[in-house]
């Protein structure tokens, strides 16, 4: 896992039936700094799974309903023909708002979540049919975060901290406190990374949908501002979460354990079951990847993205970090590397999940997993 990226490091954490069974880390967290037990790292789009849990809490408390228009809770969102877009569409990447088309933004603009929410609200009705089944790298977070803010009054980062991270004792944040910044490792791009998200490279120059989805702004410039304190501190709900593999695994352990862990309940079991029912299934027209979506979570697809089990949920991140759970086996996992390889060429997570599945099956078959 680590030997393949000798200049970097990684952490792997696994829970089964709420108990930690694997907790590994090694390699280099940053130049001249070894990966330590307390090391934190950005989880990229793994953040979307944390945001999904915040929406589930609002749904459970009857403050939010999937089939209501987003504009019921956020009137400004309904401008420019978007009044009929539903929460169900927003949480399943089928609302057509894959990115911002009406304004060109710099990467530093995304540090201000309220400003970005206002940009999304001002967007015109989508005009490209492909966009209604297309992954939303950043706008998913701004739409869902905007819903949390307007329904509850708290930002999505504050909501997650109060309702999930605090009660479960997680080293996991959407908006890292300054006092924790010294614990963060450094991300780096491998030579294979260039153009990894977009196929074919250069498509943003002639396809407006590619441009607004993947190039407005450029998410992965060579100097990686994501390694800086302003990006760590900002609440970027589509991609800006920071934490440890141990805490990501513990988060999913609570969900796969029926919504409670160590006597602390964060969600009802029925809420979680509803969240992993399929809402949408499509092949992303820009990257060619099959996606199956529940309420904010990715579900198992034909790749299979979450390893061998047919029933799984979670959310991967760039690089390839991988976070999720297998309900039938009671397993939760998180793999968090800091060297970002080109996704199609990086099989580390899939090999880890294949080995984990074999071990979990053997434990179940021999009665050791109870």
XYZ file of N, CA, C and O in Angstrom, residues 123-262:
560
model
N -27.505 30.767 -10.783
C -27.288 30.020 -12.024
C -28.580 29.915 -12.840
O -29.677 29.777 -12.280
N -28.469 29.941 -14.177
C -29.645 29.716 -15.013
C -30.031 28.246 -15.037
O -29.253 27.378 -14.624
N -31.211 27.975 -15.503
C -31.661 26.602 -15.680
C -30.689 25.867 -16.611
O -30.299 26.410 -17.653
N -30.242 24.666 -16.258
C -29.288 23.940 -17.114
C -29.834 23.731 -18.519
O -31.025 23.434 -18.701
N -28.954 23.873 -19.513
C -29.392 23.785 -20.906
C -28.731 22.643 -21.668
O -28.914 22.533 -22.884
N -27.979 21.801 -20.983
C -27.301 20.670 -21.630
C -27.881 19.385 -21.061
O -27.754 19.120 -19.860
N -28.532 18.593 -21.895
C -29.199 17.379 -21.414
C -28.245 16.429 -20.711
O -28.658 15.675 -19.817
N -26.967 16.456 -21.076
C -26.002 15.562 -20.444
C -25.821 15.860 -18.963
O -25.448 14.987 -18.171
N -26.087 17.106 -18.570
C -25.795 17.523 -17.202
C -26.731 16.902 -16.168
O -26.439 16.940 -14.971
N -27.854 16.316 -16.614
C -28.821 15.762 -15.665
C -28.458 14.356 -15.192
O -29.207 13.752 -14.413
N -27.343 13.854 -15.632
C -26.778 12.617 -15.110
C -25.274 12.755 -15.156
O -24.606 12.121 -15.977
N -24.739 13.607 -14.281
C -23.332 13.977 -14.362
C -22.854 14.375 -12.969
O -23.524 15.145 -12.267
N -21.716 13.865 -12.567
C -21.176 14.115 -11.234
C -20.908 15.597 -11.014
O -20.428 16.295 -11.903
N -21.209 16.082 -9.790
C -21.028 17.481 -9.406
C -19.847 17.587 -8.431
O -20.015 17.362 -7.223
N -18.651 17.911 -8.885
C -17.492 17.940 -7.974
C -17.642 18.903 -6.801
O -17.300 18.570 -5.667
N -18.165 20.107 -7.043
C -18.262 21.119 -5.990
C -19.683 21.583 -5.712
O -20.033 21.862 -4.562
N -20.511 21.714 -6.740
C -21.840 22.299 -6.544
C -22.732 21.439 -5.662
O -23.626 21.965 -4.986
N -22.518 20.129 -5.639
C -23.259 19.276 -4.694
C -23.118 19.835 -3.279
O -24.092 19.954 -2.533
N -21.901 20.185 -2.903
C -21.650 20.676 -1.556
C -22.295 22.023 -1.298
O -22.840 22.266 -0.209
N -22.240 22.928 -2.266
C -22.814 24.255 -2.054
C -24.341 24.197 -1.987
O -24.952 24.917 -1.201
N -24.954 23.336 -2.806
C -26.412 23.208 -2.747
C -26.836 22.571 -1.426
O -27.727 23.082 -0.731
N -26.191 21.472 -1.047
C -26.561 20.803 0.199
C -26.198 21.650 1.416
O -26.973 21.733 2.380
N -25.039 22.294 1.362
C -24.660 23.186 2.454
C -25.601 24.371 2.560
O -25.927 24.826 3.667
N -26.055 24.876 1.408
C -27.014 25.970 1.413
C -28.334 25.560 2.041
O -28.971 26.349 2.754
N -28.768 24.337 1.787
C -29.983 23.828 2.423
C -29.829 23.760 3.938
O -30.718 24.173 4.684
N -28.697 23.221 4.400
C -28.467 23.125 5.842
C -28.507 24.517 6.470
O -29.164 24.737 7.501
N -27.849 25.480 5.857
C -27.770 26.828 6.418
C -29.158 27.476 6.514
O -29.509 28.109 7.513
N -29.974 27.298 5.463
C -31.256 27.985 5.435
C -32.320 27.285 6.266
O -33.249 27.932 6.748
N -32.188 25.981 6.456
C -33.149 25.259 7.288
C -32.791 25.366 8.768
O -33.654 25.600 9.622
N -31.516 25.200 9.075
C -31.086 25.073 10.472
C -30.465 26.352 11.036
O -30.526 26.581 12.244
N -29.832 27.160 10.197
C -29.147 28.352 10.667
C -27.659 28.159 10.871
O -26.893 29.124 10.845
N -27.226 26.912 11.088
C -25.807 26.618 11.225
C -25.194 26.346 9.859
O -25.870 25.879 8.943
N -23.896 26.614 9.731
C -23.192 26.182 8.532
C -23.087 24.665 8.557
O -23.224 24.020 9.612
N -22.819 24.056 7.406
C -22.738 22.604 7.365
C -21.561 22.089 8.190
O -21.640 21.012 8.808
N -20.472 22.858 8.250
C -19.345 22.448 9.079
C -19.684 22.447 10.555
O -19.319 21.531 11.297
N -20.388 23.507 10.999
C -20.802 23.577 12.401
C -21.819 22.482 12.722
O -21.777 21.861 13.785
N -22.738 22.245 11.780
C -23.761 21.212 11.964
C -23.106 19.846 12.121
O -23.447 19.078 13.034
N -22.164 19.539 11.234
C -21.494 18.237 11.319
C -20.731 18.101 12.630
O -20.757 17.038 13.268
N -20.052 19.149 13.040
C -19.293 19.105 14.294
C -20.214 18.854 15.483
O -19.900 18.043 16.371
N -21.357 19.535 15.515
C -22.269 19.424 16.655
C -23.020 18.099 16.692
O -23.228 17.518 17.767
N -23.432 17.629 15.518
C -24.340 16.475 15.465
C -23.632 15.142 15.263
O -24.201 14.090 15.600
N -22.416 15.156 14.737
C -21.731 13.898 14.425
C -20.322 13.831 15.014
O -20.025 12.931 15.799
N -19.446 14.745 14.624
C -18.048 14.646 15.054
C -17.914 14.734 16.564
O -17.180 13.948 17.181
N -18.588 15.686 17.178
C -18.512 15.830 18.631
C -19.043 14.619 19.377
O -18.331 14.017 20.195
N -20.296 14.210 19.121
C -20.854 13.060 19.828
C -20.070 11.767 19.631
O -19.974 10.951 20.554
N -19.503 11.568 18.431
C -18.784 10.328 18.150
C -17.290 10.412 18.462
O -16.572 9.423 18.336
N -16.806 11.599 18.853
C -15.389 11.757 19.162
C -14.501 11.622 17.945
O -13.450 10.964 18.002
N -14.878 12.265 16.853
C -14.150 12.131 15.589
C -13.148 13.262 15.391
O -13.462 14.430 15.632
N -11.966 12.922 14.924
C -11.009 13.905 14.418
C -11.328 14.121 12.945
O -10.631 13.626 12.043
N -12.403 14.869 12.700
C -12.947 14.990 11.355
C -13.704 16.316 11.281
O -14.594 16.565 12.094
N -13.333 17.142 10.314
C -13.885 18.488 10.242
C -14.215 18.882 8.801
O -13.558 18.457 7.868
N -15.242 19.719 8.657
C -15.457 20.505 7.437
C -15.157 21.939 7.857
O -16.018 22.674 8.321
N -13.902 22.309 7.755
C -13.407 23.573 8.300
C -12.544 23.291 9.509
O -13.015 23.191 10.635
N -11.243 23.134 9.282
C -10.327 22.700 10.334
C -10.025 23.844 11.303
O -9.625 24.934 10.879
N -10.152 23.630 12.616
C -9.744 24.662 13.574
C -8.246 24.952 13.456
O -7.441 24.041 13.219
N -7.881 26.193 13.653
C -6.477 26.591 13.508
C -5.564 25.803 14.432
O -4.414 25.492 14.076
N -6.074 25.439 15.600
C -5.247 24.725 16.578
C -4.865 23.324 16.113
O -3.944 22.705 16.667
N -5.555 22.797 15.103
C -5.275 21.448 14.608
C -4.424 21.441 13.350
O -4.045 20.375 12.863
N -4.120 22.605 12.815
C -3.467 22.662 11.510
C -2.086 22.018 11.509
O -1.644 21.469 10.491
N -1.399 22.034 12.636
C -0.042 21.471 12.703
C -0.039 19.960 12.476
O 1.019 19.371 12.221
N -1.182 19.313 12.559
C -1.270 17.860 12.405
C -1.422 17.421 10.950
O -1.364 16.224 10.659
N -1.648 18.343 10.038
C -1.988 17.966 8.670
C -0.771 17.531 7.868
O 0.304 18.122 7.961
N -0.956 16.481 7.071
C 0.052 16.062 6.122
C -0.034 16.893 4.847
O -0.874 17.786 4.720
N 0.833 16.588 3.904
C 0.896 17.329 2.648
C 0.503 16.425 1.486
O 1.019 15.318 1.344
N -0.406 16.918 0.660
C -0.780 16.223 -0.562
C 0.240 16.515 -1.656
O 0.853 17.587 -1.675
N 0.396 15.564 -2.575
C 1.247 15.815 -3.734
C 0.670 15.095 -4.936
O -0.017 14.067 -4.797
N 0.935 15.644 -6.117
C 0.450 15.062 -7.363
C 1.555 14.238 -8.005
O 2.652 14.745 -8.242
N 1.272 12.977 -8.269
C 2.220 12.141 -8.993
C 2.290 12.595 -10.454
O 1.354 13.234 -10.950
N 3.368 12.282 -11.158
C 3.456 12.687 -12.573
C 2.289 12.196 -13.413
O 1.921 12.829 -14.407
N 1.671 11.071 -13.013
C 0.557 10.519 -13.787
C -0.740 11.280 -13.590
O -1.732 11.007 -14.262
N -0.763 12.257 -12.651
C -2.040 12.864 -12.288
C -2.593 13.801 -13.350
O -3.810 13.959 -13.497
N -1.768 14.449 -14.124
C -2.209 15.521 -15.023
C -3.378 15.083 -15.898
O -3.317 14.096 -16.618
N -4.477 15.835 -15.785
C -5.654 15.539 -16.592
C -6.431 14.330 -16.137
O -7.278 13.832 -16.863
N -6.188 13.840 -14.918
C -6.804 12.585 -14.488
C -8.309 12.633 -14.478
O -8.977 11.658 -14.803
N -8.898 13.762 -14.083
C -10.345 13.814 -13.911
C -11.090 13.917 -15.229
O -12.257 13.558 -15.319
N -10.459 14.446 -16.270
C -11.164 14.744 -17.509
C -10.673 13.833 -18.626
O -9.488 13.666 -18.832
N -11.605 13.255 -19.345
C -11.255 12.409 -20.479
C -12.065 12.882 -21.686
O -13.300 12.923 -21.642
N -11.421 13.237 -22.786
C -9.971 13.314 -22.959
C -9.412 14.626 -22.411
O -10.150 15.606 -22.277
N -8.106 14.666 -22.109
C -7.495 15.916 -21.652
C -7.706 17.029 -22.670
O -7.689 16.800 -23.875
N -7.932 18.225 -22.184
C -8.150 19.365 -23.066
C -9.589 19.569 -23.473
O -9.912 20.545 -24.167
N -10.476 18.693 -23.033
C -11.881 18.789 -23.434
C -12.531 20.079 -22.959
O -13.468 20.577 -23.587
N -12.048 20.628 -21.843
C -12.649 21.851 -21.306
C -12.502 23.025 -22.263
O -13.257 23.999 -22.174
N -11.548 22.954 -23.186
C -11.315 24.060 -24.108
C -12.419 24.186 -25.150
O -12.606 25.273 -25.729
N -13.151 23.102 -25.406
C -14.170 23.168 -26.462
C -15.538 22.655 -26.039
O -16.482 22.691 -26.828
N -15.676 22.184 -24.802
C -16.961 21.684 -24.328
C -17.365 22.478 -23.085
O -16.763 22.335 -22.021
N -18.403 23.327 -23.181
C -18.800 24.152 -22.038
C -19.183 23.348 -20.799
O -18.956 23.807 -19.671
N -19.734 22.151 -20.981
C -20.115 21.349 -19.820
C -18.874 20.857 -19.077
O -18.828 20.881 -17.840
N -17.869 20.426 -19.808
C -16.610 20.021 -19.167
C -15.991 21.210 -18.450
O -15.518 21.093 -17.315
N -16.010 22.368 -19.095
C -15.395 23.554 -18.487
C -16.054 23.895 -17.156
O -15.373 24.068 -16.146
N -17.382 23.982 -17.133
C -18.024 24.412 -15.888
C -17.988 23.336 -14.813
O -18.009 23.644 -13.622
N -17.869 22.075 -15.225
C -17.865 20.986 -14.256
C -16.487 20.770 -13.643
O -16.354 20.619 -12.426
N -15.440 20.764 -14.484
C -14.113 20.363 -14.032
C -13.035 21.441 -14.122
O -11.936 21.241 -13.610
N -13.326 22.572 -14.767
C -12.255 23.559 -14.979
C -12.605 24.955 -14.488
O -11.806 25.874 -14.653
N -13.757 25.129 -13.870
C -14.158 26.437 -13.348
C -14.471 26.319 -11.865
O -15.610 26.151 -11.470
N -13.443 26.347 -10.988
C -12.034 26.655 -11.256
C -11.210 25.389 -11.515
O -11.725 24.273 -11.390
N -9.932 25.602 -11.816
C -8.972 24.507 -11.906
C -8.767 23.965 -10.487
O -8.267 24.665 -9.608
N -9.168 22.720 -10.255
C -9.154 22.163 -8.897
C -7.770 21.716 -8.447
O -7.503 21.657 -7.237
N -6.911 21.360 -9.381
C -5.636 20.747 -9.002
C -4.445 21.445 -9.654
O -3.691 20.824 -10.397
N -4.237 22.733 -9.378
C -3.028 23.388 -9.905
C -1.789 22.765 -9.273
O -1.849 22.179 -8.182
N -0.674 22.896 -9.950
C 0.534 22.206 -9.516
C 1.003 22.564 -8.124
O 1.601 21.737 -7.422
N 0.714 23.806 -7.663
C 1.178 24.192 -6.336
C 0.229 23.741 -5.224
O 0.499 23.947 -4.042
N -0.912 23.125 -5.573
C -1.871 22.552 -4.627
C -2.154 23.460 -3.413
O -1.711 23.184 -2.296
N -2.906 24.518 -3.620
C -3.288 25.375 -2.492
C -4.058 24.645 -1.399
O -4.180 25.149 -0.284
N -4.572 23.460 -1.715
C -5.285 22.659 -0.720
C -4.389 22.322 0.477
O -4.893 21.932 1.536
N -3.076 22.454 0.314
C -2.154 22.194 1.419
C -1.994 23.383 2.363
O -1.275 23.275 3.360
N -2.640 24.504 2.067
C -2.427 25.712 2.857
C -3.489 25.872 3.940
O -4.596 25.335 3.839
N -3.145 26.637 4.954
C -4.061 26.820 6.088
C -5.401 27.437 5.689
O -6.439 27.009 6.210
N -5.455 28.426 4.780
C -6.776 28.954 4.402
C -7.697 27.892 3.820
O -8.908 27.897 4.093
N -7.165 26.963 3.033
C -8.003 25.899 2.475
C -8.383 24.881 3.549
O -9.468 24.306 3.507
N -7.506 24.637 4.490
C -7.852 23.742 5.591
C -8.977 24.331 6.435
O -9.879 23.615 6.878
N -8.927 25.622 6.670
C -9.892 26.273 7.561
C -11.244 26.501 6.905
O -12.274 26.578 7.600
N -11.276 26.615 5.588
C -12.519 26.942 4.895
C -13.502 25.771 4.928
O -13.101 24.606 4.931
N -14.775 26.106 4.954
C -15.812 25.085 4.832
C -16.130 24.921 3.345
O -16.847 25.730 2.756
N -15.562 23.885 2.746
C -15.785 23.578 1.329
C -16.517 22.236 1.309
O -15.898 21.171 1.330
N -17.845 22.246 1.310
C -18.603 21.019 1.587
C -18.588 19.975 0.481
O -19.019 18.845 0.709
N -18.070 20.314 -0.697
C -17.953 19.305 -1.740
C -16.642 18.557 -1.715
O -16.546 17.447 -2.252
N -15.612 19.140 -1.063
C -14.286 18.529 -1.178
C -13.301 18.926 -0.089
O -12.144 18.536 -0.166
N -13.717 19.684 0.925
C -12.750 20.265 1.837
C -12.641 19.651 3.215
O -11.989 20.230 4.093
N -13.255 18.489 3.442
C -13.145 17.854 4.752
C -11.719 17.418 5.054
O -10.951 17.088 4.147
N -11.360 17.422 6.325
C -10.034 16.990 6.762
C -10.197 16.107 7.992
O -10.990 16.404 8.889
N -9.453 15.017 8.022
C -9.528 14.147 9.187
C -8.549 12.999 9.084
O -7.621 13.011 8.270
N -8.765 12.009 9.906
C -7.932 10.805 9.914
C -8.715 9.644 9.339
O -9.958 9.624 9.369
N -7.985 8.653 8.836
C -8.650 7.434 8.369
C -9.404 6.768 9.516
O -10.497 6.235 9.328
N -8.834 6.817 10.701
C -9.489 6.214 11.868
C -10.867 6.832 12.093
O -11.856 6.125 12.350
N -10.959 8.156 11.982
C -12.240 8.820 12.229
C -13.212 8.633 11.076
O -14.424 8.510 11.299
N -12.720 8.605 9.840
C -13.616 8.319 8.720
C -14.207 6.924 8.854
O -15.405 6.714 8.632
N -13.375 5.960 9.234
C -13.866 4.604 9.423
C -14.860 4.546 10.585
O -15.899 3.881 10.505
N -14.576 5.264 11.649
C -15.477 5.273 12.807
C -16.822 5.921 12.446
O -17.877 5.477 12.900
N -16.788 6.958 11.635
C -18.023 7.590 11.163
C -18.905 6.569 10.442
O -20.101 6.422 10.739
N -18.311 5.833 9.490
C -19.095 4.833 8.759
C -19.447 3.636 9.642
O -20.469 2.977 9.423
N -18.620 3.362 10.651
C -18.963 2.296 11.589
C -20.251 2.621 12.323
O -21.082 1.734 12.574
N -20.444 3.888 12.675
C -21.693 4.283 13.332
C -22.878 4.095 12.392
O -23.942 3.601 12.795
N -22.711 4.465 11.131
C -23.811 4.342 10.181
C -24.158 2.879 9.921
O -25.336 2.494 9.933
N -23.147 2.047 9.697
C -23.418 0.645 9.362
C -23.851 -0.152 10.590
O -24.373 -1.257 10.479
N -23.664 0.448 11.760
C -24.093 -0.174 13.009
C -25.496 0.299 13.415
O -25.868 0.248 14.583
N -26.252 0.779 12.446
C -27.616 1.197 12.721
C -27.749 2.608 13.233
O -28.802 2.997 13.752
N -26.682 3.407 13.104
C -26.749 4.805 13.499
C -26.247 5.100 14.892
O -26.345 6.239 15.351
N -25.689 4.097 15.572
C -25.179 4.338 16.926
C -23.854 3.621 17.124
O -23.561 2.627 16.457
N -23.068 4.151 18.048
C -21.759 3.573 18.340
C -21.384 3.947 19.769
O -21.519 5.108 20.171
N -20.975 2.946 20.524
C -20.542 3.164 21.914
C -21.604 3.907 22.726
O -21.306 4.808 23.519
